[in-house]
Amino acid sequence: MTKSSNPDTEARANLRVVASPEAEVYDLMRAPETTAERVKRLQAEARALALEQVEALEEVLLKASEMAREIAEGGDAYPVGARELAHRLVMDLPAKAETMKAIVAKSHP
């Protein structure tokens, strides 16, 4: 019997807990947000979303590098030019992903 993939389990695996004042549950007894508070909250949400997208890009770059490695090492089944380009990508993409990671680490302590 094979193990079936559960989409709910996969979705939960990509979730993370955010411990910040912006993530708190809204208190209905609290006064409405001021414009400045709302701007600050929305900016924090935008930064969090941007960070998620950059992390997703890092992941895609590494996956693309693995695919390029398969093509580069694929032998005569692949055109010579495709193998050469894939070989250059194997050399370049992991470094780009690491640079992206360093930039994020520097800007989000």
Tab-separated table of N, CA, C and O in Angstrom:
chain	number	residue	atom	x	y	z
A	1	MET	N	0.852	-1.175	0.000
A	1	MET	CA	0.000	0.000	0.000
A	1	MET	C	0.897	1.238	0.000
A	1	MET	O	1.795	1.351	0.810
A	2	THR	N	0.651	2.192	-0.892
A	2	THR	CA	1.485	3.377	-0.970
A	2	THR	C	0.931	4.486	-0.095
A	2	THR	O	-0.273	4.597	0.108
A	3	LYS	N	1.828	5.301	0.363
A	3	LYS	CA	1.437	6.430	1.202
A	3	LYS	C	0.995	7.579	0.314
A	3	LYS	O	1.716	7.999	-0.570
A	4	SER	N	-0.220	8.081	0.524
A	4	SER	CA	-0.717	9.168	-0.313
A	4	SER	C	-0.301	10.503	0.272
A	4	SER	O	-0.136	10.654	1.476
A	5	SER	N	-0.136	11.468	-0.599
A	5	SER	CA	0.271	12.807	-0.200
A	5	SER	C	-0.944	13.557	0.325
A	5	SER	O	-1.998	13.574	-0.305
A	6	ASN	N	-0.804	14.191	1.468
A	6	ASN	CA	-1.885	14.939	2.064
A	6	ASN	C	-1.605	16.430	1.884
A	6	ASN	O	-0.649	16.943	2.449
A	7	PRO	N	-2.440	17.167	1.099
A	7	PRO	CA	-2.185	18.585	0.864
A	7	PRO	C	-2.186	19.407	2.146
A	7	PRO	O	-1.442	20.365	2.268
A	8	ASP	N	-3.023	19.027	3.129
A	8	ASP	CA	-3.058	19.773	4.386
A	8	ASP	C	-1.736	19.657	5.126
A	8	ASP	O	-1.236	20.625	5.683
A	9	THR	N	-1.151	18.469	5.128
A	9	THR	CA	0.135	18.259	5.789
A	9	THR	C	1.220	19.053	5.082
A	9	THR	O	2.054	19.693	5.726
A	10	GLU	N	1.205	19.041	3.743
A	10	GLU	CA	2.203	19.786	2.989
A	10	GLU	C	2.057	21.281	3.231
A	10	GLU	O	3.047	21.990	3.370
A	11	ALA	N	0.826	21.781	3.313
A	11	ALA	CA	0.612	23.206	3.555
A	11	ALA	C	1.117	23.593	4.937
A	11	ALA	O	1.738	24.628	5.109
A	12	ARG	N	0.857	22.742	5.938
A	12	ARG	CA	1.319	23.041	7.288
A	12	ARG	C	2.837	23.040	7.379
A	12	ARG	O	3.408	23.770	8.163
A	13	ALA	N	3.480	22.249	6.568
A	13	ALA	CA	4.939	22.182	6.602
A	13	ALA	C	5.559	23.503	6.172
A	13	ALA	O	6.679	23.817	6.567
A	14	ASN	N	4.836	24.313	5.408
A	14	ASN	CA	5.358	25.585	4.940
A	14	ASN	C	4.955	26.761	5.831
A	14	ASN	O	5.313	27.888	5.536
A	15	LEU	N	4.214	26.504	6.877
A	15	LEU	CA	3.797	27.571	7.779
A	15	LEU	C	4.865	27.824	8.826
A	15	LEU	O	5.612	26.940	9.194
A	16	ARG	N	4.918	29.064	9.290
A	16	ARG	CA	5.845	29.368	10.375
A	16	ARG	C	5.173	30.308	11.372
A	16	ARG	O	4.301	31.085	11.002
A	17	VAL	N	5.578	30.211	12.609
A	17	VAL	CA	5.029	31.042	13.661
A	17	VAL	C	5.749	32.379	13.645
A	17	VAL	O	6.971	32.437	13.595
A	18	VAL	N	4.964	33.462	13.668
A	18	VAL	CA	5.532	34.798	13.676
A	18	VAL	C	5.268	35.379	15.046
A	18	VAL	O	4.127	35.589	15.428
A	19	ALA	N	6.326	35.631	15.782
A	19	ALA	CA	6.191	36.203	17.113
A	19	ALA	C	6.512	37.684	17.031
A	19	ALA	O	7.656	38.097	17.150
A	20	SER	N	5.482	38.485	16.783
A	20	SER	CA	5.681	39.924	16.714
A	20	SER	C	4.392	40.615	17.112
A	20	SER	O	3.319	40.019	17.052
A	21	PRO	N	4.494	41.876	17.506
A	21	PRO	CA	3.281	42.606	17.873
A	21	PRO	C	2.293	42.691	16.709
A	21	PRO	O	1.093	42.731	16.906
A	22	GLU	N	2.802	42.667	15.466
A	22	GLU	CA	1.931	42.767	14.303
A	22	GLU	C	1.085	41.513	14.119
A	22	GLU	O	0.097	41.522	13.419
A	23	ALA	N	1.503	40.390	14.732
A	23	ALA	CA	0.818	39.124	14.537
A	23	ALA	C	-0.233	38.845	15.603
A	23	ALA	O	-0.867	37.821	15.577
A	24	GLU	N	-0.423	39.756	16.514
A	24	GLU	CA	-1.359	39.498	17.600
A	24	GLU	C	-2.801	39.517	17.115
A	24	GLU	O	-3.131	40.103	16.096
A	25	VAL	N	-3.667	38.860	17.848
A	25	VAL	CA	-5.088	38.804	17.531
A	25	VAL	C	-5.690	40.174	17.825
A	25	VAL	O	-5.373	40.813	18.829
A	26	TYR	N	-6.561	40.620	16.953
A	26	TYR	CA	-7.169	41.940	17.128
A	26	TYR	C	-8.143	41.915	18.293
A	26	TYR	O	-9.009	41.046	18.389
A	27	ASP	N	-8.000	42.863	19.191
A	27	ASP	CA	-8.850	42.999	20.370
A	27	ASP	C	-10.035	43.897	20.016
A	27	ASP	O	-9.861	45.076	19.718
A	28	LEU	N	-11.245	43.326	20.046
A	28	LEU	CA	-12.430	44.094	19.671
A	28	LEU	C	-12.740	45.229	20.642
A	28	LEU	O	-13.462	46.159	20.298
A	29	MET	N	-12.207	45.172	21.854
A	29	MET	CA	-12.450	46.221	22.846
A	29	MET	C	-11.460	47.378	22.681
A	29	MET	O	-11.598	48.404	23.301
A	30	ARG	N	-10.480	47.211	21.832
A	30	ARG	CA	-9.454	48.234	21.636
A	30	ARG	C	-9.979	49.300	20.677
A	30	ARG	O	-10.777	49.013	19.777
A	31	ALA	N	-9.487	50.507	20.853
A	31	ALA	CA	-9.861	51.604	19.962
A	31	ALA	C	-9.332	51.315	18.557
A	31	ALA	O	-8.333	50.614	18.394
A	32	PRO	N	-9.992	51.836	17.540
A	32	PRO	CA	-9.525	51.621	16.169
A	32	PRO	C	-8.095	52.136	15.979
A	32	PRO	O	-7.660	53.065	16.667
A	33	GLU	N	-7.390	51.527	15.054
A	33	GLU	CA	-6.018	51.936	14.763
A	33	GLU	C	-5.980	53.367	14.242
A	33	GLU	O	-6.870	53.786	13.505
A	34	THR	N	-4.932	54.057	14.621
A	34	THR	CA	-4.710	55.360	13.999
A	34	THR	C	-4.115	55.105	12.616
A	34	THR	O	-3.662	53.990	12.314
A	35	THR	N	-4.096	56.121	11.802
A	35	THR	CA	-3.504	55.971	10.466
A	35	THR	C	-2.041	55.582	10.590
A	35	THR	O	-1.566	54.702	9.861
A	36	ALA	N	-1.321	56.189	11.507
A	36	ALA	CA	0.098	55.873	11.680
A	36	ALA	C	0.291	54.422	12.117
A	36	ALA	O	1.202	53.741	11.626
A	37	GLU	N	-0.557	53.931	13.030
A	37	GLU	CA	-0.462	52.537	13.462
A	37	GLU	C	-0.758	51.588	12.303
A	37	GLU	O	-0.092	50.568	12.135
A	38	ARG	N	-1.751	51.942	11.512
A	38	ARG	CA	-2.109	51.104	10.372
A	38	ARG	C	-0.972	51.058	9.350
A	38	ARG	O	-0.641	49.996	8.822
A	39	VAL	N	-0.364	52.215	9.075
A	39	VAL	CA	0.766	52.268	8.142
A	39	VAL	C	1.903	51.394	8.657
A	39	VAL	O	2.486	50.602	7.896
A	40	LYS	N	2.205	51.492	9.949
A	40	LYS	CA	3.286	50.694	10.534
A	40	LYS	C	2.978	49.200	10.419
A	40	LYS	O	3.845	48.399	10.056
A	41	ARG	N	1.735	48.816	10.711
A	41	ARG	CA	1.335	47.409	10.618
A	41	ARG	C	1.422	46.902	9.182
A	41	ARG	O	1.961	45.825	8.904
A	42	LEU	N	0.930	47.702	8.240
A	42	LEU	CA	0.954	47.293	6.833
A	42	LEU	C	2.384	47.199	6.298
A	42	LEU	O	2.706	46.311	5.513
A	43	GLN	N	3.247	48.110	6.759
A	43	GLN	CA	4.657	48.037	6.341
A	43	GLN	C	5.310	46.770	6.879
A	43	GLN	O	6.085	46.121	6.170
A	44	ALA	N	4.994	46.408	8.105
A	44	ALA	CA	5.550	45.176	8.685
A	44	ALA	C	5.043	43.953	7.916
A	44	ALA	O	5.814	43.020	7.646
A	45	GLU	N	3.778	43.957	7.545
A	45	GLU	CA	3.229	42.850	6.751
A	45	GLU	C	3.901	42.782	5.383
A	45	GLU	O	4.227	41.695	4.898
A	46	ALA	N	4.121	43.938	4.761
A	46	ALA	CA	4.773	43.979	3.451
A	46	ALA	C	6.197	43.445	3.545
A	46	ALA	O	6.645	42.687	2.670
A	47	ARG	N	6.923	43.812	4.605
A	47	ARG	CA	8.291	43.302	4.789
A	47	ARG	C	8.282	41.789	4.964
A	47	ARG	O	9.129	41.083	4.416
A	48	ALA	N	7.324	41.274	5.726
A	48	ALA	CA	7.235	39.826	5.934
A	48	ALA	C	6.934	39.104	4.624
A	48	ALA	O	7.535	38.072	4.322
A	49	LEU	N	6.026	39.642	3.832
A	49	LEU	CA	5.705	39.038	2.540
A	49	LEU	C	6.894	39.097	1.586
A	49	LEU	O	7.176	38.137	0.861
A	50	ALA	N	7.598	40.215	1.595
A	50	ALA	CA	8.778	40.353	0.733
A	50	ALA	C	9.842	39.340	1.131
A	50	ALA	O	10.472	38.721	0.266
A	51	LEU	N	10.035	39.142	2.414
A	51	LEU	CA	11.010	38.167	2.889
A	51	LEU	C	10.620	36.762	2.442
A	51	LEU	O	11.470	35.992	1.981
A	52	GLU	N	9.351	36.422	2.538
A	52	GLU	CA	8.883	35.115	2.083
A	52	GLU	C	9.161	34.926	0.594
A	52	GLU	O	9.573	33.850	0.161
A	53	GLN	N	8.947	35.971	-0.202
A	53	GLN	CA	9.165	35.854	-1.633
A	53	GLN	C	10.651	35.693	-1.957
A	53	GLN	O	11.024	34.906	-2.820
A	54	VAL	N	11.508	36.416	-1.240
A	54	VAL	CA	12.954	36.277	-1.451
A	54	VAL	C	13.400	34.865	-1.074
A	54	VAL	O	14.195	34.244	-1.787
A	55	GLU	N	12.892	34.337	0.033
A	55	GLU	CA	13.238	32.967	0.437
A	55	GLU	C	12.759	31.956	-0.597
A	55	GLU	O	13.447	30.980	-0.888
A	56	ALA	N	11.584	32.195	-1.185
A	56	ALA	CA	11.077	31.309	-2.235
A	56	ALA	C	11.983	31.370	-3.466
A	56	ALA	O	12.251	30.342	-4.099
A	57	LEU	N	12.477	32.554	-3.792
A	57	LEU	CA	13.388	32.696	-4.920
A	57	LEU	C	14.687	31.936	-4.666
A	57	LEU	O	15.191	31.251	-5.561
A	58	GLU	N	15.213	32.027	-3.459
A	58	GLU	CA	16.421	31.265	-3.104
A	58	GLU	C	16.199	29.774	-3.355
A	58	GLU	O	17.041	29.094	-3.945
A	59	GLU	N	15.054	29.281	-2.907
A	59	GLU	CA	14.727	27.860	-3.065
A	59	GLU	C	14.641	27.477	-4.543
A	59	GLU	O	15.159	26.444	-4.969
A	60	VAL	N	14.001	28.321	-5.351
A	60	VAL	CA	13.864	28.050	-6.779
A	60	VAL	C	15.231	28.070	-7.464
A	60	VAL	O	15.504	27.245	-8.345
A	61	LEU	N	16.108	28.987	-7.070
A	61	LEU	CA	17.447	29.037	-7.658
A	61	LEU	C	18.213	27.743	-7.384
A	61	LEU	O	18.891	27.212	-8.271
A	62	LEU	N	18.089	27.245	-6.161
A	62	LEU	CA	18.781	25.996	-5.826
A	62	LEU	C	18.192	24.805	-6.580
A	62	LEU	O	18.934	23.920	-7.040
A	63	LYS	N	16.874	24.776	-6.738
A	63	LYS	CA	16.240	23.706	-7.513
A	63	LYS	C	16.659	23.790	-8.978
A	63	LYS	O	16.923	22.768	-9.622
A	64	ALA	N	16.723	25.003	-9.510
A	64	ALA	CA	17.151	25.185	-10.902
A	64	ALA	C	18.592	24.732	-11.072
A	64	ALA	O	18.952	24.140	-12.098
A	65	SER	N	19.415	24.967	-10.071
A	65	SER	CA	20.806	24.524	-10.123
A	65	SER	C	20.893	23.004	-10.200
A	65	SER	O	21.705	22.448	-10.953
A	66	GLU	N	20.060	22.320	-9.423
A	66	GLU	CA	20.044	20.852	-9.458
A	66	GLU	C	19.591	20.339	-10.824
A	66	GLU	O	20.156	19.387	-11.358
A	67	MET	N	18.571	20.978	-11.389
A	67	MET	CA	18.101	20.573	-12.712
A	67	MET	C	19.191	20.833	-13.751
A	67	MET	O	19.423	20.007	-14.641
A	68	ALA	N	19.873	21.954	-13.631
A	68	ALA	CA	20.955	22.276	-14.563
A	68	ALA	C	22.081	21.252	-14.442
A	68	ALA	O	22.672	20.851	-15.454
A	69	ARG	N	22.360	20.791	-13.216
A	69	ARG	CA	23.401	19.779	-13.016
A	69	ARG	C	23.022	18.480	-13.758
A	69	ARG	O	23.861	17.859	-14.409
A	70	GLU	N	21.763	18.098	-13.667
A	70	GLU	CA	21.312	16.890	-14.364
A	70	GLU	C	21.505	17.021	-15.870
A	70	GLU	O	21.947	16.079	-16.534
A	71	ILE	N	21.195	18.191	-16.405
A	71	ILE	CA	21.354	18.413	-17.840
A	71	ILE	C	22.837	18.448	-18.212
A	71	ILE	O	23.254	17.832	-19.192
A	72	ALA	N	23.632	19.146	-17.409
A	72	ALA	CA	25.065	19.257	-17.690
A	72	ALA	C	25.737	17.891	-17.697
A	72	ALA	O	26.664	17.653	-18.469
A	73	GLU	N	25.260	17.003	-16.843
A	73	GLU	CA	25.861	15.667	-16.743
A	73	GLU	C	25.090	14.618	-17.554
A	73	GLU	O	25.385	13.433	-17.469
A	74	GLY	N	24.123	15.088	-18.348
A	74	GLY	CA	23.231	14.176	-19.055
A	74	GLY	C	23.788	13.517	-20.294
A	74	GLY	O	23.123	12.682	-20.897
A	75	GLY	N	24.965	13.896	-20.690
A	75	GLY	CA	25.576	13.253	-21.845
A	75	GLY	C	24.964	13.661	-23.167
A	75	GLY	O	24.346	14.720	-23.300
A	76	ASP	N	25.147	12.797	-24.149
A	76	ASP	CA	24.771	13.100	-25.530
A	76	ASP	C	23.267	13.234	-25.754
A	76	ASP	O	22.852	13.675	-26.824
A	77	ALA	N	22.467	12.875	-24.782
A	77	ALA	CA	21.020	13.023	-24.933
A	77	ALA	C	20.635	14.501	-25.037
A	77	ALA	O	19.612	14.846	-25.623
A	78	TYR	N	21.481	15.380	-24.483
A	78	TYR	CA	21.213	16.817	-24.501
A	78	TYR	C	22.116	17.493	-25.521
A	78	TYR	O	23.271	17.106	-25.684
A	79	PRO	N	21.632	18.525	-26.197
A	79	PRO	CA	22.486	19.260	-27.140
A	79	PRO	C	23.700	19.856	-26.415
A	79	PRO	O	23.607	20.250	-25.244
A	80	VAL	N	24.818	19.932	-27.116
A	80	VAL	CA	26.066	20.434	-26.528
A	80	VAL	C	25.873	21.817	-25.921
A	80	VAL	O	26.283	22.084	-24.789
A	81	GLY	N	25.249	22.723	-26.655
A	81	GLY	CA	25.038	24.089	-26.143
A	81	GLY	C	24.216	24.114	-24.870
A	81	GLY	O	24.488	24.887	-23.949
A	82	ALA	N	23.204	23.258	-24.790
A	82	ALA	CA	22.363	23.193	-23.584
A	82	ALA	C	23.181	22.684	-22.404
A	82	ALA	O	23.057	23.201	-21.289
A	83	ARG	N	24.023	21.680	-22.634
A	83	ARG	CA	24.870	21.160	-21.550
A	83	ARG	C	25.847	22.213	-21.073
A	83	ARG	O	26.062	22.372	-19.866
A	84	GLU	N	26.435	22.957	-22.000
A	84	GLU	CA	27.401	24.000	-21.618
A	84	GLU	C	26.721	25.107	-20.820
A	84	GLU	O	27.246	25.566	-19.798
A	85	LEU	N	25.565	25.550	-21.278
A	85	LEU	CA	24.822	26.578	-20.554
A	85	LEU	C	24.417	26.068	-19.180
A	85	LEU	O	24.546	26.775	-18.164
A	86	ALA	N	23.945	24.824	-19.117
A	86	ALA	CA	23.560	24.236	-17.831
A	86	ALA	C	24.758	24.165	-16.893
A	86	ALA	O	24.629	24.445	-15.697
A	87	HIS	N	25.923	23.827	-17.417
A	87	HIS	CA	27.139	23.769	-16.591
A	87	HIS	C	27.450	25.145	-15.993
A	87	HIS	O	27.788	25.262	-14.810
A	88	ARG	N	27.295	26.207	-16.786
A	88	ARG	CA	27.544	27.569	-16.271
A	88	ARG	C	26.519	27.925	-15.196
A	88	ARG	O	26.843	28.575	-14.198
A	89	LEU	N	25.280	27.503	-15.402
A	89	LEU	CA	24.247	27.772	-14.389
A	89	LEU	C	24.552	27.045	-13.081
A	89	LEU	O	24.320	27.592	-11.997
A	90	VAL	N	25.054	25.821	-13.179
A	90	VAL	CA	25.421	25.063	-11.976
A	90	VAL	C	26.466	25.833	-11.181
A	90	VAL	O	26.441	25.855	-9.952
A	91	MET	N	27.374	26.487	-11.882
A	91	MET	CA	28.425	27.248	-11.211
A	91	MET	C	27.894	28.563	-10.639
A	91	MET	O	28.389	29.043	-9.630
A	92	ASP	N	26.882	29.133	-11.277
A	92	ASP	CA	26.431	30.478	-10.934
A	92	ASP	C	25.250	30.529	-9.956
A	92	ASP	O	25.243	31.353	-9.043
A	93	LEU	N	24.253	29.677	-10.133
A	93	LEU	CA	23.014	29.803	-9.359
A	93	LEU	C	23.185	29.626	-7.854
A	93	LEU	O	22.613	30.406	-7.082
A	94	PRO	N	23.952	28.635	-7.370
A	94	PRO	CA	24.112	28.530	-5.913
A	94	PRO	C	24.758	29.776	-5.310
A	94	PRO	O	24.371	30.211	-4.219
A	95	ALA	N	25.705	30.369	-6.026
A	95	ALA	CA	26.338	31.600	-5.525
A	95	ALA	C	25.329	32.736	-5.454
A	95	ALA	O	25.338	33.529	-4.501
A	96	LYS	N	24.460	32.810	-6.451
A	96	LYS	CA	23.420	33.851	-6.434
A	96	LYS	C	22.458	33.640	-5.262
A	96	LYS	O	22.053	34.597	-4.598
A	97	ALA	N	22.101	32.386	-4.996
A	97	ALA	CA	21.212	32.081	-3.870
A	97	ALA	C	21.879	32.459	-2.548
A	97	ALA	O	21.230	33.022	-1.657
A	98	GLU	N	23.171	32.168	-2.413
A	98	GLU	CA	23.901	32.531	-1.190
A	98	GLU	C	23.996	34.044	-1.031
A	98	GLU	O	23.884	34.570	0.074
A	99	THR	N	24.210	34.749	-2.137
A	99	THR	CA	24.251	36.221	-2.091
A	99	THR	C	22.913	36.760	-1.629
A	99	THR	O	22.850	37.662	-0.783
A	100	MET	N	21.829	36.189	-2.157
A	100	MET	CA	20.487	36.610	-1.763
A	100	MET	C	20.273	36.363	-0.269
A	100	MET	O	19.748	37.220	0.443
A	101	LYS	N	20.721	35.210	0.203
A	101	LYS	CA	20.573	34.876	1.615
A	101	LYS	C	21.351	35.860	2.489
A	101	LYS	O	20.871	36.303	3.529
A	102	ALA	N	22.566	36.234	2.051
A	102	ALA	CA	23.386	37.183	2.810
A	102	ALA	C	22.744	38.560	2.847
A	102	ALA	O	22.756	39.238	3.885
A	103	ILE	N	22.163	38.983	1.743
A	103	ILE	CA	21.500	40.274	1.695
A	103	ILE	C	20.318	40.299	2.666
A	103	ILE	O	20.136	41.259	3.410
A	104	VAL	N	19.544	39.233	2.670
A	104	VAL	CA	18.391	39.145	3.572
A	104	VAL	C	18.855	39.147	5.023
A	104	VAL	O	18.292	39.847	5.868
A	105	ALA	N	19.892	38.355	5.322
A	105	ALA	CA	20.393	38.299	6.696
A	105	ALA	C	20.890	39.653	7.166
A	105	ALA	O	20.696	40.035	8.326
A	106	LYS	N	21.506	40.402	6.270
A	106	LYS	CA	22.042	41.705	6.625
A	106	LYS	C	20.919	42.732	6.871
A	106	LYS	O	21.018	43.572	7.746
A	107	SER	N	19.838	42.626	6.093
A	107	SER	CA	18.761	43.615	6.210
A	107	SER	C	17.681	43.220	7.228
A	107	SER	O	16.870	44.045	7.596
A	108	HIS	N	17.656	41.936	7.653
A	108	HIS	CA	16.675	41.463	8.639
A	108	HIS	C	17.414	40.763	9.771
A	108	HIS	O	17.489	39.536	9.782
A	109	PRO	N	17.926	41.542	10.724
A	109	PRO	CA	18.701	40.902	11.820
A	109	PRO	C	17.886	39.995	12.699
A	109	PRO	O	16.759	39.939	12.758
